[in-house]
């Protein structure tokens, strides 16, 4: 049976040797670098075969290790154009925990995804070498140390020329990721989808948690503030001028009520002009969507965006210089149906399709 599977989609063992701090997906941690179920041919030239998720017509969806889209799992980013990376951290949460289980659940739901995007014409697996790099080995007892581990892992990914697509994890993780991004690209633009601006300065005497990542990014000069847009902002607040800080930095703040009952295609046309051709990062908090669609999250807010609007936002980034993406704040304990993780998996696939150099027909 293993020979039959190997003939169709290459079941193989690699030699490891990847970036320190990266582990295979949760529940799949062998002693060597297991590359998993999927076409796992190493890229030797631009026209060489690329990794492909196995077709459900050849391999049952219940077969194989739990990787994103059942792609090969490898320890090193070398030779990859893009990679899915899990960051199972939730010790920066302020309300309901559980996002540490987000990467695992998103991978489980991604089994339904296929290789082509008929709506956009994108064929990412014909264009890019993609794999699952497993999880960053975070320290669940120390948030500062976890941020160091995340930053160092992403520095190594970026040095290899690989674009990371991150499965979170709470929103704290975006801060060390953007530290690594700015080290390579300089200050980046940001398309930030969220119910919250995440620009608080401090809570309970701490300056680092999931409500402060973009304040810390501004403090360190990691963002090109004139090229930052925050979409889907809503909810009650402790003050009436809750948007003042973001707008004073030059961010464009798009409230959820300004998105109700309308297409966001015109908005994204404006965002594309704002972003230009310089590097941008996409950070998508699943609580940007209404909890009717995405209940499995830690800080839900009513009257949010719809899944179709989420697609319009991500597809509106196609053709921009996207250098990295994340999807954060999926909390499986509050997602009994799996719908939130399924939505997250689909949005990550859309992000992959929006990357530069993806063939569009």
mmCIF file of C-alpha atoms in Angstrom:
data_model
loop_
_atom_site.group_PDB
_atom_site.id
_atom_site.type_symbol
_atom_site.label_atom_id
_atom_site.label_comp_id
_atom_site.label_asym_id
_atom_site.label_seq_id
_atom_site.Cartn_x
_atom_site.Cartn_y
_atom_site.Cartn_z
ATOM 1 C CA UNK A 1 0.000 0.000 0.000
ATOM 2 C CA UNK A 2 2.769 2.457 0.843
ATOM 3 C CA UNK A 3 4.392 1.717 -2.512
ATOM 4 C CA UNK A 4 1.119 2.500 -4.256
ATOM 5 C CA UNK A 5 0.796 5.812 -2.397
ATOM 6 C CA UNK A 6 4.400 6.665 -3.127
ATOM 7 C CA UNK A 7 3.893 6.085 -6.821
ATOM 8 C CA UNK A 8 1.091 8.633 -6.834
ATOM 9 C CA UNK A 9 2.203 11.298 -4.437
ATOM 10 C CA UNK A 10 5.690 10.558 -3.064
ATOM 11 C CA UNK A 11 5.760 9.512 0.584
ATOM 12 C CA UNK A 12 9.313 10.283 1.678
ATOM 13 C CA UNK A 13 11.617 10.984 4.583
ATOM 14 C CA UNK A 14 13.856 14.026 4.505
ATOM 15 C CA UNK A 15 17.019 14.674 6.435
ATOM 16 C CA UNK A 16 15.788 17.595 8.494
ATOM 17 C CA UNK A 17 18.343 20.341 8.904
ATOM 18 C CA UNK A 18 15.801 23.157 8.843
ATOM 19 C CA UNK A 19 15.612 26.354 10.902
ATOM 20 C CA UNK A 20 15.965 25.810 14.602
ATOM 21 C CA UNK A 21 12.678 26.327 16.382
ATOM 22 C CA UNK A 22 10.453 24.955 13.610
ATOM 23 C CA UNK A 23 8.656 21.699 14.351
ATOM 24 C CA UNK A 24 6.401 19.537 12.179
ATOM 25 C CA UNK A 25 2.650 20.137 12.616
ATOM 26 C CA UNK A 26 1.225 19.225 16.024
ATOM 27 C CA UNK A 27 0.673 15.525 16.279
ATOM 28 C CA UNK A 28 3.230 14.743 13.543
ATOM 29 C CA UNK A 29 6.627 15.060 15.190
ATOM 30 C CA UNK A 30 8.918 12.255 14.021
ATOM 31 C CA UNK A 31 12.606 12.039 14.822
ATOM 32 C CA UNK A 32 13.594 13.027 11.283
ATOM 33 C CA UNK A 33 12.164 15.562 8.835
ATOM 34 C CA UNK A 34 9.061 13.759 7.604
ATOM 35 C CA UNK A 35 7.937 15.314 4.356
ATOM 36 C CA UNK A 36 4.503 13.845 4.397
ATOM 37 C CA UNK A 37 1.905 12.938 1.820
ATOM 38 C CA UNK A 38 1.964 14.915 -1.394
ATOM 39 C CA UNK A 39 4.156 15.404 -4.412
ATOM 40 C CA UNK A 40 7.479 16.193 -2.709
ATOM 41 C CA UNK A 41 9.931 16.682 -5.543
ATOM 42 C CA UNK A 42 12.654 19.193 -4.681
ATOM 43 C CA UNK A 43 12.907 22.192 -6.977
ATOM 44 C CA UNK A 44 16.026 21.972 -9.138
ATOM 45 C CA UNK A 45 15.035 24.444 -11.841
ATOM 46 C CA UNK A 46 12.231 26.882 -12.554
ATOM 47 C CA UNK A 47 10.490 24.322 -14.795
ATOM 48 C CA UNK A 48 10.973 21.374 -12.442
ATOM 49 C CA UNK A 49 7.906 19.657 -10.935
ATOM 50 C CA UNK A 50 6.462 21.447 -7.919
ATOM 51 C CA UNK A 51 4.710 20.182 -4.811
ATOM 52 C CA UNK A 52 1.014 19.473 -5.353
ATOM 53 C CA UNK A 53 -1.686 18.643 -2.820
ATOM 54 C CA UNK A 54 -2.768 15.052 -3.587
ATOM 55 C CA UNK A 55 -5.936 14.732 -5.639
ATOM 56 C CA UNK A 56 -8.915 13.268 -3.750
ATOM 57 C CA UNK A 57 -9.521 11.244 -6.909
ATOM 58 C CA UNK A 58 -6.308 9.343 -6.168
ATOM 59 C CA UNK A 59 -5.852 9.595 -2.386
ATOM 60 C CA UNK A 60 -8.712 9.631 0.121
ATOM 61 C CA UNK A 61 -8.959 12.827 2.163
ATOM 62 C CA UNK A 62 -8.684 10.819 5.373
ATOM 63 C CA UNK A 63 -5.246 9.497 4.345
ATOM 64 C CA UNK A 64 -1.956 11.132 5.332
ATOM 65 C CA UNK A 65 -0.527 13.275 8.076
ATOM 66 C CA UNK A 66 -2.245 16.509 9.078
ATOM 67 C CA UNK A 67 -0.468 19.177 7.034
ATOM 68 C CA UNK A 68 -1.864 22.271 5.360
ATOM 69 C CA UNK A 69 -3.657 21.101 2.210
ATOM 70 C CA UNK A 70 -1.849 17.752 2.706
ATOM 71 C CA UNK A 71 1.287 19.341 1.296
ATOM 72 C CA UNK A 72 4.697 17.874 2.096
ATOM 73 C CA UNK A 73 6.036 18.782 5.537
ATOM 74 C CA UNK A 74 9.651 19.809 5.532
ATOM 75 C CA UNK A 75 12.020 21.303 8.046
ATOM 76 C CA UNK A 76 13.867 23.751 5.813
ATOM 77 C CA UNK A 77 12.544 26.671 3.738
ATOM 78 C CA UNK A 78 15.352 26.227 1.227
ATOM 79 C CA UNK A 79 14.021 25.899 -2.299
ATOM 80 C CA UNK A 80 10.537 27.085 -1.372
ATOM 81 C CA UNK A 81 8.761 30.108 -2.836
ATOM 82 C CA UNK A 82 6.082 30.089 -0.136
ATOM 83 C CA UNK A 83 5.261 28.041 2.936
ATOM 84 C CA UNK A 84 2.546 27.594 5.516
ATOM 85 C CA UNK A 85 3.850 28.040 9.066
ATOM 86 C CA UNK A 86 1.993 27.430 12.328
ATOM 87 C CA UNK A 87 2.497 29.591 15.413
ATOM 88 C CA UNK A 88 0.481 27.877 18.186
ATOM 89 C CA UNK A 89 0.612 30.681 20.762
ATOM 90 C CA UNK A 90 -2.248 32.144 22.799
ATOM 91 C CA UNK A 91 -0.673 33.451 26.010
ATOM 92 C CA UNK A 92 -1.185 37.000 24.741
ATOM 93 C CA UNK A 93 -4.972 36.711 24.772
ATOM 94 C CA UNK A 94 -7.140 39.003 26.885
ATOM 95 C CA UNK A 95 -10.419 37.088 26.813
ATOM 96 C CA UNK A 96 -11.113 33.531 25.615
ATOM 97 C CA UNK A 97 -7.999 31.374 25.061
ATOM 98 C CA UNK A 98 -7.567 28.446 22.711
ATOM 99 C CA UNK A 99 -5.848 29.965 19.662
ATOM 100 C CA UNK A 100 -2.819 27.745 20.372
ATOM 101 C CA UNK A 101 -4.920 24.980 18.832
ATOM 102 C CA UNK A 102 -5.715 27.077 15.750
ATOM 103 C CA UNK A 103 -2.933 25.831 13.445
ATOM 104 C CA UNK A 104 -3.834 22.190 14.043
ATOM 105 C CA UNK A 105 -7.548 22.703 13.413
ATOM 106 C CA UNK A 106 -6.990 24.856 10.317
ATOM 107 C CA UNK A 107 -4.791 22.130 8.867
ATOM 108 C CA UNK A 108 -7.497 19.547 9.563
ATOM 109 C CA UNK A 109 -10.136 21.569 7.721
ATOM 110 C CA UNK A 110 -7.794 22.368 4.817
ATOM 111 C CA UNK A 111 -8.189 18.792 3.549
ATOM 112 C CA UNK A 112 -11.149 20.004 1.483
ATOM 113 C CA UNK A 113 -9.092 22.545 -0.462
ATOM 114 C CA UNK A 114 -8.060 21.892 -4.049
ATOM 115 C CA UNK A 115 -5.269 23.180 -6.259
ATOM 116 C CA UNK A 116 -6.939 25.763 -8.543
ATOM 117 C CA UNK A 117 -8.989 28.914 -7.936
ATOM 118 C CA UNK A 118 -11.595 29.129 -10.730
ATOM 119 C CA UNK A 119 -12.953 32.443 -9.402
ATOM 120 C CA UNK A 120 -9.647 34.287 -9.865
ATOM 121 C CA UNK A 121 -7.913 32.055 -12.388
ATOM 122 C CA UNK A 122 -5.014 31.525 -9.987
ATOM 123 C CA UNK A 123 -2.928 28.346 -10.234
ATOM 124 C CA UNK A 124 -0.551 28.677 -7.278
ATOM 125 C CA UNK A 125 0.879 25.169 -7.418
ATOM 126 C CA UNK A 126 1.817 25.545 -11.064
ATOM 127 C CA UNK A 127 3.703 28.725 -10.178
ATOM 128 C CA UNK A 128 5.290 28.281 -6.764
ATOM 129 C CA UNK A 129 7.077 25.605 -4.766
ATOM 130 C CA UNK A 130 4.999 25.382 -1.588
ATOM 131 C CA UNK A 131 5.221 23.210 1.531
ATOM 132 C CA UNK A 132 4.197 23.132 5.190
ATOM 133 C CA UNK A 133 7.088 24.084 7.479
ATOM 134 C CA UNK A 134 5.366 22.882 10.619
ATOM 135 C CA UNK A 135 5.149 24.979 13.781
ATOM 136 C CA UNK A 136 7.400 27.476 15.510
ATOM 137 C CA UNK A 137 8.432 25.956 18.835
ATOM 138 C CA UNK A 138 7.057 28.705 21.079
ATOM 139 C CA UNK A 139 7.501 29.047 24.833
ATOM 140 C CA UNK A 140 4.025 28.903 26.377
ATOM 141 C CA UNK A 141 5.370 30.143 29.704
ATOM 142 C CA UNK A 142 7.072 33.299 28.450
ATOM 143 C CA UNK A 143 5.560 35.709 25.916
ATOM 144 C CA UNK A 144 8.731 37.746 25.403
ATOM 145 C CA UNK A 145 10.763 34.616 24.740
ATOM 146 C CA UNK A 146 8.091 33.336 22.360
ATOM 147 C CA UNK A 147 8.367 36.565 20.386
ATOM 148 C CA UNK A 148 12.127 36.046 20.152
ATOM 149 C CA UNK A 149 11.656 32.483 18.921
ATOM 150 C CA UNK A 150 9.103 33.607 16.321
ATOM 151 C CA UNK A 151 11.300 36.453 15.084
ATOM 152 C CA UNK A 152 14.337 34.182 14.725
ATOM 153 C CA UNK A 153 12.341 31.488 12.903
ATOM 154 C CA UNK A 154 10.956 34.017 10.422
ATOM 155 C CA UNK A 155 14.333 35.611 9.860
ATOM 156 C CA UNK A 156 15.559 32.249 8.599
ATOM 157 C CA UNK A 157 12.484 31.724 6.452
ATOM 158 C CA UNK A 158 12.873 35.136 4.829
ATOM 159 C CA UNK A 159 16.613 34.753 4.252
ATOM 160 C CA UNK A 160 15.763 31.676 2.170
ATOM 161 C CA UNK A 161 13.546 33.806 -0.080
ATOM 162 C CA UNK A 162 10.376 32.065 1.111
ATOM 163 C CA UNK A 163 7.089 33.946 1.648
ATOM 164 C CA UNK A 164 5.422 32.791 4.890
ATOM 165 C CA UNK A 165 1.680 32.265 5.240
ATOM 166 C CA UNK A 166 1.056 31.975 8.959
ATOM 167 C CA UNK A 167 -1.560 29.991 10.850
ATOM 168 C CA UNK A 168 -2.095 31.588 14.275
ATOM 169 C CA UNK A 169 -2.096 31.813 17.178
ATOM 170 C CA UNK A 170 -3.222 35.053 18.786
ATOM 171 C CA UNK A 171 -2.462 38.424 17.218
ATOM 172 C CA UNK A 172 0.637 39.009 19.337
ATOM 173 C CA UNK A 173 2.535 36.868 16.834
ATOM 174 C CA UNK A 174 2.288 39.495 14.086
ATOM 175 C CA UNK A 175 4.659 41.783 15.979
ATOM 176 C CA UNK A 176 7.758 39.532 15.865
ATOM 177 C CA UNK A 177 6.877 38.472 12.315
ATOM 178 C CA UNK A 178 6.867 42.113 11.237
ATOM 179 C CA UNK A 179 10.185 42.625 13.014
ATOM 180 C CA UNK A 180 11.650 39.999 10.683
ATOM 181 C CA UNK A 181 9.805 41.465 7.684
ATOM 182 C CA UNK A 182 11.117 44.976 8.280
ATOM 183 C CA UNK A 183 14.646 43.650 8.723
ATOM 184 C CA UNK A 184 14.486 42.324 5.155
ATOM 185 C CA UNK A 185 12.150 44.740 3.380
ATOM 186 C CA UNK A 186 12.241 47.906 5.474
ATOM 187 C CA UNK A 187 8.955 49.384 6.757
ATOM 188 C CA UNK A 188 6.067 47.568 5.063
ATOM 189 C CA UNK A 189 2.527 48.495 4.171
ATOM 190 C CA UNK A 190 -0.233 46.654 5.996
ATOM 191 C CA UNK A 191 -3.700 45.416 5.080
ATOM 192 C CA UNK A 192 -5.165 44.630 8.493
ATOM 193 C CA UNK A 193 -8.618 43.023 8.787
ATOM 194 C CA UNK A 194 -9.919 42.957 12.345
ATOM 195 C CA UNK A 195 -12.708 43.992 14.692
ATOM 196 C CA UNK A 196 -10.051 45.758 16.769
ATOM 197 C CA UNK A 197 -7.200 48.103 15.890
ATOM 198 C CA UNK A 198 -4.723 46.364 18.236
ATOM 199 C CA UNK A 199 -2.959 49.645 18.923
ATOM 200 C CA UNK A 200 -3.392 49.770 22.705
ATOM 201 C CA UNK A 201 -0.287 50.749 24.633
ATOM 202 C CA UNK A 202 -0.577 48.666 27.786
ATOM 203 C CA UNK A 203 -2.820 46.355 29.813
ATOM 204 C CA UNK A 204 -2.266 45.153 33.367
ATOM 205 C CA UNK A 205 1.137 46.810 33.269
ATOM 206 C CA UNK A 206 2.244 44.829 30.189
ATOM 207 C CA UNK A 207 3.123 46.405 26.856
ATOM 208 C CA UNK A 208 2.960 43.159 24.895
ATOM 209 C CA UNK A 209 -0.245 41.197 24.292
ATOM 210 C CA UNK A 210 -2.643 40.695 21.417
ATOM 211 C CA UNK A 211 -4.081 44.197 21.794
ATOM 212 C CA UNK A 212 -0.745 45.984 21.271
ATOM 213 C CA UNK A 213 1.139 44.502 18.273
ATOM 214 C CA UNK A 214 0.685 47.403 15.892
ATOM 215 C CA UNK A 215 1.482 50.001 18.565
ATOM 216 C CA UNK A 216 4.794 48.199 19.114
ATOM 217 C CA UNK A 217 5.333 48.060 15.349
ATOM 218 C CA UNK A 218 4.869 51.829 15.101
ATOM 219 C CA UNK A 219 7.225 52.366 18.034
ATOM 220 C CA UNK A 220 9.938 50.402 16.221
ATOM 221 C CA UNK A 221 9.356 51.868 12.765
ATOM 222 C CA UNK A 222 8.290 48.549 11.238
ATOM 223 C CA UNK A 223 5.317 49.976 9.314
ATOM 224 C CA UNK A 224 5.042 52.452 6.454
ATOM 225 C CA UNK A 225 2.213 54.221 8.242
ATOM 226 C CA UNK A 226 0.871 56.027 5.179
ATOM 227 C CA UNK A 227 0.287 52.586 3.659
ATOM 228 C CA UNK A 228 -1.681 50.989 6.494
ATOM 229 C CA UNK A 229 -5.408 50.261 6.245
ATOM 230 C CA UNK A 230 -7.502 48.672 9.008
ATOM 231 C CA UNK A 231 -10.816 47.195 7.835
ATOM 232 C CA UNK A 232 -13.789 45.922 9.853
ATOM 233 C CA UNK A 233 -13.215 47.917 13.052
ATOM 234 C CA UNK A 234 -16.177 47.910 15.436
ATOM 235 C CA UNK A 235 -17.394 47.198 18.951
ATOM 236 C CA UNK A 236 -17.770 49.014 22.241
ATOM 237 C CA UNK A 237 -14.860 50.936 23.718
ATOM 238 C CA UNK A 238 -13.650 52.618 26.877
ATOM 239 C CA UNK A 239 -13.576 56.026 25.110
ATOM 240 C CA UNK A 240 -15.326 57.800 22.229
ATOM 241 C CA UNK A 241 -12.054 58.672 20.456
ATOM 242 C CA UNK A 242 -10.870 55.097 20.139
ATOM 243 C CA UNK A 243 -9.691 55.634 16.536
ATOM 244 C CA UNK A 244 -7.530 58.663 17.341
ATOM 245 C CA UNK A 245 -4.186 56.904 17.679
ATOM 246 C CA UNK A 246 -4.429 54.965 14.407
ATOM 247 C CA UNK A 247 -5.564 57.977 12.428
ATOM 248 C CA UNK A 248 -2.923 60.206 14.005
ATOM 249 C CA UNK A 249 -0.271 57.819 12.677
ATOM 250 C CA UNK A 250 -1.675 58.077 9.164
ATOM 251 C CA UNK A 251 -3.561 54.757 9.146
ATOM 252 C CA UNK A 252 -6.782 54.546 7.168
ATOM 253 C CA UNK A 253 -9.472 53.139 9.485
ATOM 254 C CA UNK A 254 -12.501 51.588 7.759
ATOM 255 C CA UNK A 255 -15.317 50.926 10.212
ATOM 256 C CA UNK A 256 -17.478 47.837 9.866
ATOM 257 C CA UNK A 257 -20.620 49.922 9.509
ATOM 258 C CA UNK A 258 -19.090 51.577 6.469
ATOM 259 C CA UNK A 259 -18.888 48.104 4.913
ATOM 260 C CA UNK A 260 -22.399 46.904 5.682
ATOM 261 C CA UNK A 261 -24.523 45.696 2.752
ATOM 262 C CA UNK A 262 -22.026 46.620 0.058
ATOM 263 C CA UNK A 263 -19.250 45.204 -2.069
ATOM 264 C CA UNK A 264 -15.718 46.067 -0.955
ATOM 265 C CA UNK A 265 -14.324 45.948 -4.505
ATOM 266 C CA UNK A 266 -14.357 49.781 -4.776
ATOM 267 C CA UNK A 267 -12.614 50.087 -1.395
ATOM 268 C CA UNK A 268 -9.903 47.676 -2.467
ATOM 269 C CA UNK A 269 -9.367 49.675 -5.636
ATOM 270 C CA UNK A 270 -8.506 52.624 -3.405
ATOM 271 C CA UNK A 271 -6.339 50.429 -1.181
ATOM 272 C CA UNK A 272 -4.393 49.181 -4.193
ATOM 273 C CA UNK A 273 -3.570 52.747 -5.161
ATOM 274 C CA UNK A 274 -2.552 53.503 -1.565
ATOM 275 C CA UNK A 275 -0.241 50.494 -1.352
ATOM 276 C CA UNK A 276 1.511 50.988 -4.694
ATOM 277 C CA UNK A 277 4.288 48.613 -5.645
ATOM 278 C CA UNK A 278 6.152 48.507 -2.335
ATOM 279 C CA UNK A 279 6.080 45.488 0.016
ATOM 280 C CA UNK A 280 2.864 44.878 1.933
ATOM 281 C CA UNK A 281 1.841 42.403 4.612
ATOM 282 C CA UNK A 282 -1.682 41.002 5.103
ATOM 283 C CA UNK A 283 -2.800 40.358 8.689
ATOM 284 C CA UNK A 284 -6.271 38.877 8.994
ATOM 285 C CA UNK A 285 -7.861 38.413 12.412
ATOM 286 C CA UNK A 286 -10.767 36.012 12.020
ATOM 287 C CA UNK A 287 -12.823 38.176 14.426
ATOM 288 C CA UNK A 288 -12.995 40.738 11.627
ATOM 289 C CA UNK A 289 -15.822 38.534 10.386
ATOM 290 C CA UNK A 290 -19.193 38.442 12.051
ATOM 291 C CA UNK A 291 -19.396 35.725 14.741
ATOM 292 C CA UNK A 292 -22.375 34.239 12.891
ATOM 293 C CA UNK A 293 -19.764 33.040 10.367
ATOM 294 C CA UNK A 294 -16.729 32.721 12.632
ATOM 295 C CA UNK A 295 -17.788 32.025 16.247
ATOM 296 C CA UNK A 296 -14.555 30.247 17.149
ATOM 297 C CA UNK A 297 -12.498 33.191 18.300
ATOM 298 C CA UNK A 298 -11.453 34.836 21.537
ATOM 299 C CA UNK A 299 -12.885 38.360 21.273
ATOM 300 C CA UNK A 300 -15.980 38.229 19.042
ATOM 301 C CA UNK A 301 -17.802 41.433 18.103
ATOM 302 C CA UNK A 302 -21.263 41.557 16.523
ATOM 303 C CA UNK A 303 -22.117 43.077 13.120
ATOM 304 C CA UNK A 304 -18.900 42.220 11.350
ATOM 305 C CA UNK A 305 -17.800 41.493 7.799
ATOM 306 C CA UNK A 306 -19.114 38.619 5.699
ATOM 307 C CA UNK A 307 -17.075 35.809 4.106
ATOM 308 C CA UNK A 308 -17.744 37.258 0.644
ATOM 309 C CA UNK A 309 -16.316 40.594 1.771
ATOM 310 C CA UNK A 310 -13.279 38.780 3.151
ATOM 311 C CA UNK A 311 -12.741 37.260 -0.286
ATOM 312 C CA UNK A 312 -13.054 40.683 -1.905
ATOM 313 C CA UNK A 313 -10.384 42.073 0.421
ATOM 314 C CA UNK A 314 -7.863 39.294 -0.181
ATOM 315 C CA UNK A 315 -8.540 39.054 -3.914
ATOM 316 C CA UNK A 316 -8.185 42.816 -4.054
ATOM 317 C CA UNK A 317 -4.549 42.364 -3.012
ATOM 318 C CA UNK A 318 -3.773 40.253 -6.081
ATOM 319 C CA UNK A 319 -1.008 41.927 -8.062
ATOM 320 C CA UNK A 320 0.372 43.816 -5.073
ATOM 321 C CA UNK A 321 3.831 43.102 -3.654
ATOM 322 C CA UNK A 322 2.641 40.806 -0.862
ATOM 323 C CA UNK A 323 5.640 39.627 1.186
ATOM 324 C CA UNK A 324 3.785 37.715 3.893
ATOM 325 C CA UNK A 325 0.372 36.941 5.397
ATOM 326 C CA UNK A 326 -1.184 35.668 8.570
ATOM 327 C CA UNK A 327 -4.571 34.388 9.707
ATOM 328 C CA UNK A 328 -4.913 34.641 13.475
ATOM 329 C CA UNK A 329 -7.226 34.187 16.466
ATOM 330 C CA UNK A 330 -8.997 30.940 15.496
ATOM 331 C CA UNK A 331 -9.960 29.298 18.806
ATOM 332 C CA UNK A 332 -11.179 25.730 18.200
ATOM 333 C CA UNK A 333 -12.717 25.236 21.677
ATOM 334 C CA UNK A 334 -15.353 27.809 20.648
ATOM 335 C CA UNK A 335 -15.753 26.332 17.147
ATOM 336 C CA UNK A 336 -17.605 23.029 17.638
ATOM 337 C CA UNK A 337 -18.718 22.759 14.004
ATOM 338 C CA UNK A 338 -15.263 23.545 12.601
ATOM 339 C CA UNK A 339 -16.736 26.302 10.408
ATOM 340 C CA UNK A 340 -14.357 28.982 11.691
ATOM 341 C CA UNK A 341 -11.305 26.850 10.922
ATOM 342 C CA UNK A 342 -12.755 25.900 7.530
ATOM 343 C CA UNK A 343 -13.211 29.573 6.718
ATOM 344 C CA UNK A 344 -9.667 30.297 7.901
ATOM 345 C CA UNK A 345 -8.222 27.537 5.709
ATOM 346 C CA UNK A 346 -10.014 28.924 2.673
ATOM 347 C CA UNK A 347 -8.798 32.460 3.373
ATOM 348 C CA UNK A 348 -5.216 31.221 3.644
ATOM 349 C CA UNK A 349 -5.612 29.521 0.266
ATOM 350 C CA UNK A 350 -6.885 32.822 -1.155
ATOM 351 C CA UNK A 351 -3.810 34.557 0.279
ATOM 352 C CA UNK A 352 -1.594 31.996 -1.439
ATOM 353 C CA UNK A 353 -3.407 32.718 -4.699
ATOM 354 C CA UNK A 354 -2.789 36.466 -4.263
ATOM 355 C CA UNK A 355 0.986 36.150 -3.950
ATOM 356 C CA UNK A 356 3.286 37.627 -6.591
ATOM 357 C CA UNK A 357 4.375 35.312 -9.420
ATOM 358 C CA UNK A 358 1.256 33.161 -9.167
ATOM 359 C CA UNK A 359 0.037 32.208 -12.637
ATOM 360 C CA UNK A 360 -3.393 33.683 -13.417
ATOM 361 C CA UNK A 361 -5.267 32.520 -16.501
#
